[in-house]
Every structure is written in C-alpha cells, then in structure tokens.
PDB file of C-alpha atoms in Angstrom:
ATOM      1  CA  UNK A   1      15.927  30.776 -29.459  1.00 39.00           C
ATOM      2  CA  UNK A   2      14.920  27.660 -30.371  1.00 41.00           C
ATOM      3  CA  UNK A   3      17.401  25.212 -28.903  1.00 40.00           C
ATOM      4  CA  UNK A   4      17.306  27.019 -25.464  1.00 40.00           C
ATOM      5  CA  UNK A   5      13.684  27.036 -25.389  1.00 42.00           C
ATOM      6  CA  UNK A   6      14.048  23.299 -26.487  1.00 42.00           C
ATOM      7  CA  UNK A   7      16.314  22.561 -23.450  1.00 42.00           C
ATOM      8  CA  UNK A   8      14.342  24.108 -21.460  1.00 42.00           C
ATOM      9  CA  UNK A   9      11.158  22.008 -22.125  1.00 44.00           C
ATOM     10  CA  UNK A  10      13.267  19.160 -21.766  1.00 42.00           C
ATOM     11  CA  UNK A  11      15.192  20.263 -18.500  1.00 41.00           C
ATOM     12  CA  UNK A  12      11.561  20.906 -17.005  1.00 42.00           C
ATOM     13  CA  UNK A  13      10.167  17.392 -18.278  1.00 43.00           C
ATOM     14  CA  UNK A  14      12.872  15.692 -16.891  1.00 41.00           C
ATOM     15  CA  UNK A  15      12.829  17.619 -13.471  1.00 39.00           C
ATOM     16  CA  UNK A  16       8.701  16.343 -13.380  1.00 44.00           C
ATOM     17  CA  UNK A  17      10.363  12.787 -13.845  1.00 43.00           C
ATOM     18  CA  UNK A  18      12.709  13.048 -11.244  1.00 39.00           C
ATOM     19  CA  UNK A  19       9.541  14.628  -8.705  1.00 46.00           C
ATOM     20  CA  UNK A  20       7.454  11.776  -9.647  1.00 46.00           C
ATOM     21  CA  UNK A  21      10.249   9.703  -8.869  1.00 49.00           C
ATOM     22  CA  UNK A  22      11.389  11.779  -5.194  1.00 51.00           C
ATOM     23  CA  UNK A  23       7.664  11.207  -4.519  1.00 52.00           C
ATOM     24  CA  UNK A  24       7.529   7.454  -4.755  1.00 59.00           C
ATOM     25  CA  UNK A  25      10.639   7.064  -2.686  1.00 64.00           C
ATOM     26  CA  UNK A  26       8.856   9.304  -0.325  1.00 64.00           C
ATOM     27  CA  UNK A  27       6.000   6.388  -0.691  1.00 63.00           C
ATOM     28  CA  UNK A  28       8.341   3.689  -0.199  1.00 66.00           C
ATOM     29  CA  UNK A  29       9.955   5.592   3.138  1.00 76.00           C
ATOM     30  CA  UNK A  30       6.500   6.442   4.363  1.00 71.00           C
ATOM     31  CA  UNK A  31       5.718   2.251   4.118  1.00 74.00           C
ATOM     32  CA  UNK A  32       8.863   1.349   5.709  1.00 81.00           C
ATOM     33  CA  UNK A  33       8.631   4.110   8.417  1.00 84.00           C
ATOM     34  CA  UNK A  34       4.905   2.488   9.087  1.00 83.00           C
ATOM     35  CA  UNK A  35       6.109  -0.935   8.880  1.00 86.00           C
ATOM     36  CA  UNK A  36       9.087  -0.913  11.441  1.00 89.00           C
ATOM     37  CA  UNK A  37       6.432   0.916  13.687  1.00 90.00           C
ATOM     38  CA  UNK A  38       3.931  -1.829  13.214  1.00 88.00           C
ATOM     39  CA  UNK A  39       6.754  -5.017  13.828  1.00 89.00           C
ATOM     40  CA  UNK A  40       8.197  -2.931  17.362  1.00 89.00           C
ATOM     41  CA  UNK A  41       4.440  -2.113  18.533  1.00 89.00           C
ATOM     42  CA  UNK A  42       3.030  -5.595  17.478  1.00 90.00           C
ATOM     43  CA  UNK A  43       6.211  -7.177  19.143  1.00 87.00           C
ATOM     44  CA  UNK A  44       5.578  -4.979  22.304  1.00 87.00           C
ATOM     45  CA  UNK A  45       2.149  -6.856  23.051  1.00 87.00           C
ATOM     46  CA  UNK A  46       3.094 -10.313  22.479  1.00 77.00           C
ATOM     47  CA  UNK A  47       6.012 -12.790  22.514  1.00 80.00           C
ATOM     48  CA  UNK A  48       6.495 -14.638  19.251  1.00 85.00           C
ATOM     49  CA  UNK A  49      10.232 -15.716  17.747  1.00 89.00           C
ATOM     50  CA  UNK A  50       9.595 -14.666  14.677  1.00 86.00           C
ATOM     51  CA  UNK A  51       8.281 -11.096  14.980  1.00 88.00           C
ATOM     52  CA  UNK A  52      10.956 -10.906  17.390  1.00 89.00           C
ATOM     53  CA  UNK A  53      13.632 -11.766  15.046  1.00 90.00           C
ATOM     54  CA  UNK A  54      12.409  -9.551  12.444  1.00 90.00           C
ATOM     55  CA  UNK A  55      12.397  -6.117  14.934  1.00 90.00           C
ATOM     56  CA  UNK A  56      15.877  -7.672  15.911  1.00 91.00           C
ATOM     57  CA  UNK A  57      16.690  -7.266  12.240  1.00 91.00           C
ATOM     58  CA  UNK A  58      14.782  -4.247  11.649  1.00 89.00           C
ATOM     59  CA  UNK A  59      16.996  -2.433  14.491  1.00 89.00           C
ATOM     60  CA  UNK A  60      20.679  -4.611  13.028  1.00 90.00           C
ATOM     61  CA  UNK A  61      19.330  -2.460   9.522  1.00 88.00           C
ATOM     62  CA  UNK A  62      18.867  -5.776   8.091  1.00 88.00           C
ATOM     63  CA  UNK A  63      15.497  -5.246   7.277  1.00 85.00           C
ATOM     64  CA  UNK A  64      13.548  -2.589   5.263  1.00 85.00           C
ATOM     65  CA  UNK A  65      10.947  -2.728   7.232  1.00 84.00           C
ATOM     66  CA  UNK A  66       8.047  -3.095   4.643  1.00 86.00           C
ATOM     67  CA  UNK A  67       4.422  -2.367   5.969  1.00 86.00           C
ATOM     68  CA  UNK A  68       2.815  -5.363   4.007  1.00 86.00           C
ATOM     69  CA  UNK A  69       5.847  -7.968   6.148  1.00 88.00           C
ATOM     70  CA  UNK A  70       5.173  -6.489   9.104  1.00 90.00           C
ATOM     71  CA  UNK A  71       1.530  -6.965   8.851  1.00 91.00           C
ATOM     72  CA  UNK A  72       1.789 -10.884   7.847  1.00 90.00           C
ATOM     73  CA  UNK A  73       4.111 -11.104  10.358  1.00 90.00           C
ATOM     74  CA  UNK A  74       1.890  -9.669  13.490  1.00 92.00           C
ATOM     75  CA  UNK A  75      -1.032 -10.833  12.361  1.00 92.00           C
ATOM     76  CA  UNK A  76       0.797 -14.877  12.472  1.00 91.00           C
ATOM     77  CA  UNK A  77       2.052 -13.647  15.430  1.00 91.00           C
ATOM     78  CA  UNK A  78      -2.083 -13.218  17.232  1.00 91.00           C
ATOM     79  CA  UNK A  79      -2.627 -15.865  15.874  1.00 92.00           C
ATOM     80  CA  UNK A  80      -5.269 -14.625  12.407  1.00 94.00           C
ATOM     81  CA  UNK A  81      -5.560 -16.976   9.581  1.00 95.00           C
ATOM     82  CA  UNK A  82      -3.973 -16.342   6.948  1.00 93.00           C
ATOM     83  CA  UNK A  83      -7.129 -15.730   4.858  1.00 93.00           C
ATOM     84  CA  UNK A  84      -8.744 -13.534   7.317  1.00 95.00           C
ATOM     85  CA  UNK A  85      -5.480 -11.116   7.311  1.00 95.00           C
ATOM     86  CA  UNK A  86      -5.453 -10.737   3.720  1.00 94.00           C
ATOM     87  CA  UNK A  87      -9.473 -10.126   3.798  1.00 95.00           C
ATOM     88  CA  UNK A  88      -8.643  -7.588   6.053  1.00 94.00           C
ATOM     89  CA  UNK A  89      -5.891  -6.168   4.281  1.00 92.00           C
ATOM     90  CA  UNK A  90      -8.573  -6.398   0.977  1.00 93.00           C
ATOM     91  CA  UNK A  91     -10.736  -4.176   2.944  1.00 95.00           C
ATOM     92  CA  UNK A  92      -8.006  -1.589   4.199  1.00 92.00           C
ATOM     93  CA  UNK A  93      -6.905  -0.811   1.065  1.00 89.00           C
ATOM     94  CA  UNK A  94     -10.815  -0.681  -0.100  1.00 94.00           C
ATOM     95  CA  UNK A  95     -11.599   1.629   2.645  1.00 95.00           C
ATOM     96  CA  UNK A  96      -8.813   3.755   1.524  1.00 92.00           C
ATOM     97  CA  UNK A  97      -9.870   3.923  -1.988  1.00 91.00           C
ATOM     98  CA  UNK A  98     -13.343   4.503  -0.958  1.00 94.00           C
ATOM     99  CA  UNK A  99     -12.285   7.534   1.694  1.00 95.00           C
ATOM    100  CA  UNK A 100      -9.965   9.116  -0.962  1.00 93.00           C
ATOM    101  CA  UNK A 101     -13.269   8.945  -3.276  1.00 93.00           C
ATOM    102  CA  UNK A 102     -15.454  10.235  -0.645  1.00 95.00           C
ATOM    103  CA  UNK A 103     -12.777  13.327   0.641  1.00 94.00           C
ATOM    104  CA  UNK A 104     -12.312  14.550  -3.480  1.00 93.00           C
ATOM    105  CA  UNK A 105     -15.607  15.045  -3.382  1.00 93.00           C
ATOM    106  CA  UNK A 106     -16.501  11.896  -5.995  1.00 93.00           C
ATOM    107  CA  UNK A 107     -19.065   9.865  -4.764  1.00 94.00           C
ATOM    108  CA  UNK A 108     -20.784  10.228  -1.094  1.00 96.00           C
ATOM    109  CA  UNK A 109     -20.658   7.614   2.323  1.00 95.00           C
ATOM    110  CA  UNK A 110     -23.510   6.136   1.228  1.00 96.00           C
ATOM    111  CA  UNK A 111     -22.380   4.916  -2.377  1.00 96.00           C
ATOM    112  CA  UNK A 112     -18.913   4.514  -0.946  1.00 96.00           C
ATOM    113  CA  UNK A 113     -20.658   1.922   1.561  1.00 96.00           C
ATOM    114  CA  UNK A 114     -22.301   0.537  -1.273  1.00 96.00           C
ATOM    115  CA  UNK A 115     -18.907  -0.175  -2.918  1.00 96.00           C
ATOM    116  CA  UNK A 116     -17.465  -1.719  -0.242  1.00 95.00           C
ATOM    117  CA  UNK A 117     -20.227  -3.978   0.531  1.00 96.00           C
ATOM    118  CA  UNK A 118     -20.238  -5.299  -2.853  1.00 96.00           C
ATOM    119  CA  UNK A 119     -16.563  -5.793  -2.476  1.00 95.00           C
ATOM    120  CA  UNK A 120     -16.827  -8.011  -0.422  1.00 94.00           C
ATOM    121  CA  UNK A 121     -17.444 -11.555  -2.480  1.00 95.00           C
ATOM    122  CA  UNK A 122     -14.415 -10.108  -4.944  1.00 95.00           C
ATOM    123  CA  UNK A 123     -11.875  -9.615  -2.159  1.00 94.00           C
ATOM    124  CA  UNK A 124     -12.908 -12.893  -1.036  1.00 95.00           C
ATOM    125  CA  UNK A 125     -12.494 -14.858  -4.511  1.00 95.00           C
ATOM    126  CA  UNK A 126      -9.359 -12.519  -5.153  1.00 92.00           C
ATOM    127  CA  UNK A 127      -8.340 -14.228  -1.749  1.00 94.00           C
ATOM    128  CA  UNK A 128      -8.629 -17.649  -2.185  1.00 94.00           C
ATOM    129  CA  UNK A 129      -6.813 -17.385  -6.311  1.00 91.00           C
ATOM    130  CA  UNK A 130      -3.949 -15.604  -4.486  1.00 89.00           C
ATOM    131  CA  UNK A 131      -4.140 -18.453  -1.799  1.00 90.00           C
ATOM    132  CA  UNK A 132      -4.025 -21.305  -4.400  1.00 91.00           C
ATOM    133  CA  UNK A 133      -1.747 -19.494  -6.910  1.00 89.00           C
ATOM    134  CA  UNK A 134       2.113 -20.697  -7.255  1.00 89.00           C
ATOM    135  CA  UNK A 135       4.102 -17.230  -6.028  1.00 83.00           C
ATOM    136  CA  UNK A 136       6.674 -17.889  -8.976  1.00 83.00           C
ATOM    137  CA  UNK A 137       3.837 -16.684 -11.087  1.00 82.00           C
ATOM    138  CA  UNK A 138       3.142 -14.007  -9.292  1.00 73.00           C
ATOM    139  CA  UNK A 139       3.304 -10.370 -10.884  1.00 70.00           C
ATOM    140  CA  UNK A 140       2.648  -6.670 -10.130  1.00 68.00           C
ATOM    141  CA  UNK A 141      -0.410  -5.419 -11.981  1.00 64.00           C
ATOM    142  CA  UNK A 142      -2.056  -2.066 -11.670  1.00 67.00           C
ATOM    143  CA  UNK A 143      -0.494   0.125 -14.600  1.00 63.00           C
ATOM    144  CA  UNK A 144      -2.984   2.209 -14.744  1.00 68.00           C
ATOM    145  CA  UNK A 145      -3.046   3.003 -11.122  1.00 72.00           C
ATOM    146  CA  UNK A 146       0.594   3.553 -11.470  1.00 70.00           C
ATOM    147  CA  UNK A 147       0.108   6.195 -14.380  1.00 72.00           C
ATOM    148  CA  UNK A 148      -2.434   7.634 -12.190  1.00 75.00           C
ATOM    149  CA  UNK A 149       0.094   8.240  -8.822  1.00 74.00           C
ATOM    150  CA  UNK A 150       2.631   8.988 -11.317  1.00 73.00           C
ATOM    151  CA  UNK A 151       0.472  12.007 -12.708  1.00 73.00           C
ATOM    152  CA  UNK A 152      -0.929  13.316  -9.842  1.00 67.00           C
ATOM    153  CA  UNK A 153       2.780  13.502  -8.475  1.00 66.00           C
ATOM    154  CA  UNK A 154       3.950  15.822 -10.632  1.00 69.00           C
ATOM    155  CA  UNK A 155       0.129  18.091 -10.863  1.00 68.00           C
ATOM    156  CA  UNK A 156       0.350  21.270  -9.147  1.00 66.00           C
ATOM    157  CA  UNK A 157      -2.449  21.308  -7.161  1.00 65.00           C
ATOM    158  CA  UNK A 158      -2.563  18.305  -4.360  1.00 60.00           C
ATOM    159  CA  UNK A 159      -6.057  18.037  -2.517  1.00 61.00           C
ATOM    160  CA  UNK A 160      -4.579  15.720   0.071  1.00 60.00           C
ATOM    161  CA  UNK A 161      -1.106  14.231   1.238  1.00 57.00           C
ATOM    162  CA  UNK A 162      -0.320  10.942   3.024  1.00 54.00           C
TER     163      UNK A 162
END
C-alpha cells in the first residue's frame, strides 16, 4: 500500500540523484580525458619545462588532468598573454552557449552572432576584474546553471550529448 508505494517514490527520487550525480562525474571524466589530451598534444609541438612537467605528472597519475590547467598551461607555453587566453576561453564557452542555443532550436545564427558580438566588452571587463581580483576571494557562482545541468540530467528526453 501506502508505505511501499512511499518507498518506491523515494527509491526512484534517490536513483534520479544518484544519475544526476553519475552524469557529472561523467562531466568531470570527459574534462580530464580532454585536458590530458590537450597538455600531451600541446607538449608535442613545443618545448617548454613546465608543460613538460605537468604531462610528466599527468602520465606518474599525479595529475587530474583538468581541461581549464591544461589550457593556461599551453597557452603560457606559445607564448599568449594571459588576458588574451582567458578572452579566448570567454568566447569558447560563449560560442558553446550560443551553438547549444542555436542546435535546440532557440534563437537562429544570426541572433546568436548578435549575442556574441555584444559579448564581447563583458568578457573583456569580466577579464580584467578576474585579473585584478585577490584568488582567496574567489568563488564558484552559477547556481542556476547548476540546477539547470542538474535537471536536464535526470529528463528523459536528451536532444544532444557531449
């Protein structure tokens, strides 16, 4: 009766929980997986200590291998400023948001241009705070992005993996 069916709603609540949670680790493998490819390719075209020691470490299993570390990392190693790595990080993760937009069907190319374009001065200013911001103070903030993955995770349908 009752209890079971109680139980039940619970069991299946907490088996969503644990999806949205498989899926996120599947997130965090999918950015280390990228990242360790990044550090050996980006090591592969240049010679730089430090990327070297950090594939070194990557291969001891010292190292996670985090997409975002690997990127600062090459990108020191070629020789970008720091400012013009995290622009074009800015704009990555715009043109992501923008394409995901565009392939659901939500806005078009041209107002997804649009978006980006005017993006442009915020990723900048966003840029130079982070640049000129103590890192002790630094914190995480995008709940609502993170209630967002968190529900789509465990929503039946899926219109598009990564």
């Amino acid at each position: 009766g009752g209890d079971g069916a109680g139980a039940g709603g619970r069991a299946g609540g907490a088996r969503r929980g644990l999806s949205a949670g498989e899926r996120a680790a599947a997130d965090g493998m999918a950015c280390r997986r990228g990242g360790r490819r990044l550090a050996v390719y980006a090591g592969r075209l240049g010679n730089n200590e430090l990327l070297a020691g950090y594939v070194a470490a990557l291969a001891d299993g010292c190292a996670p291998g985090n997409s975002a570390v690997a990127s600062g990392l090459a990108t020191r190693a070629f020789g970008v400023p720091a400012s013009d790595a995290a622009i074009g990080a800015c704009w990555g993760f715009a043109t992501g948001l923008c394409a995901a937009a565009v392939r659901l069907g939500l806005i078009g190319h041209g107002n997804a241009q649009r978006v980006l374009r005017g993006a442009g001065p915020i990723m900048r200013e966003a840029v130079e705070r982070a640049a000129t911001s103590d890192p002790r103070h630094l914190r995480p903030s995008a709940p609502p992005l993170d209630v967002t993955l968190a529900r789509h995770h465990t929503a039946a349908p899926h219109l598009f993996a990564s």
